[in-house]
């Protein structure tokens, strides 16, 4: 068996992460990680006539680049897994019209990239497909319009509001060995602490990140220090603080190894993004760009990605509901050179 | 290995379908299949204050009933897989807040139930989870409001318009043997023939149903007559005709074995549903209610379920896009009594 259940997590053998590619918009390109993305588009429209078409294009370019880097064509892909934030995940679904590979459409809000890596790894280890493409995307303008207001309104943003990233990431997972491989997967449970402010999703998501992280560490008999880096998805600076504080009350000390993709995507002091980046493309692009490169270069050997998602909709918000959240974790290891 | 890839399909061994339960609203209860659902609610609000809450309740009752019928509690469930039609699949996500089991959120529009059965079967056969709950739901009022108009407007429906079912279905899949088991899975590709009318989704979806059906039959070396029944999801009467006609042009003769869940859910002649039922709950409830019972009673031994989904959104429709579609197939067999 190449999959072994350990508690509510799974140990994975024989699944390698072959390649990853990230595409971003101009603002993300100007951030501190800008040099580590595969393509930075200088125009956030990507030459398209709508922000929805721009997001789709961003996604498709990341998919094609990931395949190119793996030396594969679409015909080599057994199955494509992915999702995005738009209603009916239309970026993912319409992009899939072009590649004609069997599609597993996923939704887990901004946690969908690690959901895809997790499900894809379990499927590969289980002996079904042998090559899986996992992807996720978001676009600032399409998401703001859908979830908050069209940006043309020029509304004031609160300090805890996140900036939905114009970004996409795609990764190729294959059954078999390779220098970078998947070690374990912990899928998320829905956690709702009763917060209702869609402009403070970091606080809403922190308990879900804690739930998944603590289950993961318990199941795998590890401490946070066993990882070179633990990256949550898009808690942002406020959410990251909330996670640290909450973990402390639960007896878990999180140190220098803890980072957040949304916290690092932009220069918080000068790019006017308030709490930091968010959106499915945030953790996807940060993982597929800078984090994957550090693994490739051998700077890190053990990375835990915990993308986080807020599972509300504009309708549930208007109906006065709180914000249920989820986080999915995937542990990636870079084998020591021999 | 309990999974073997055959073409773009998978042969599954060692996964049994332990139980299934369907819950529906009053109109569905008055249809020809009404006696075969586990619970018919006489009030489409289910005592809730909004149609979104009603849908969530309908879904949760189907989940609990499926677990009860399998003699299981939530603690026995390794993983819950499912989806619905609402933006950000909030029925599935909010329901998951109650049960606290690891959740794989899926989106494949009205095809999501067979997507869940397919992915769940592959995961189980692969040796990861050992018990999976798969579910899907829809509610007429929440869906109409989101996709078309609030029903209070009393707008005229076209003859090809589908009636989104107030219905949910849940099924328990387990690794191991049992009288009813999963034999094979064929996941769908996104097919778009360029139609743009959201009031004729049957015509839009028929080519996707054909694509999956023909790949399935080719991969498994079967003809349609090898199944006692082939049920598409919700092509309705027009879409079913389109599928038959289109298949004929492609050299595939479909006979008496072909049925459609949306076509059979209502009395088309007197329930004013025009083309028939639709929504993720349509194929989910028809499968988990009447079809599963026929398998249990041994009336059928081989069933192919091909739920179909139209992957557009109100935004893509307003932007003049065509309607990409998908269909996922799962073959279920009832072992002969020995």
PDB file of C-alpha atoms in Angstrom, chain A residues 11 46 49 64-66 68 92 99 141 155 189 191 204 222 238 248 286 290 300 302 330 332:
ATOM      1  CA  UNK A  11       0.978   8.947   4.936  1.00  0.00           C
ATOM      2  CA  UNK A  46      -3.915  40.098 -19.708  1.00  0.00           C
ATOM      3  CA  UNK A  49     -12.034  42.064 -22.302  1.00  0.00           C
ATOM      4  CA  UNK A  64       0.728  25.068 -19.627  1.00  0.00           C
ATOM      5  CA  UNK A  65       3.921  26.250 -17.939  1.00  0.00           C
ATOM      6  CA  UNK A  66       3.697  23.535 -15.286  1.00  0.00           C
ATOM      7  CA  UNK A  68       6.193  22.332 -20.006  1.00  0.00           C
ATOM      8  CA  UNK A  92     -11.535  26.131 -13.784  1.00  0.00           C
ATOM      9  CA  UNK A  99      -7.615  20.799 -22.471  1.00  0.00           C
ATOM     10  CA  UNK A 141     -11.211  42.385  -9.955  1.00  0.00           C
ATOM     11  CA  UNK A 155     -14.902  52.175  -1.215  1.00  0.00           C
ATOM     12  CA  UNK A 189     -12.793  19.899   8.828  1.00  0.00           C
ATOM     13  CA  UNK A 191     -14.633  24.989  11.864  1.00  0.00           C
ATOM     14  CA  UNK A 204     -12.254  33.592  11.020  1.00  0.00           C
ATOM     15  CA  UNK A 222       5.833  15.713  14.909  1.00  0.00           C
ATOM     16  CA  UNK A 238      -3.861  39.682  11.665  1.00  0.00           C
ATOM     17  CA  UNK A 248      -0.455  29.271  22.571  1.00  0.00           C
ATOM     18  CA  UNK A 286       3.357  31.376  -3.520  1.00  0.00           C
ATOM     19  CA  UNK A 290       8.976  30.835  -4.388  1.00  0.00           C
ATOM     20  CA  UNK A 300      14.433  23.481   2.593  1.00  0.00           C
ATOM     21  CA  UNK A 302      10.505  19.740   4.834  1.00  0.00           C
ATOM     22  CA  UNK A 330       0.090  18.766   2.707  1.00  0.00           C
ATOM     23  CA  UNK A 332       6.253  18.049   0.983  1.00  0.00           C
TER      24      UNK A 332
END
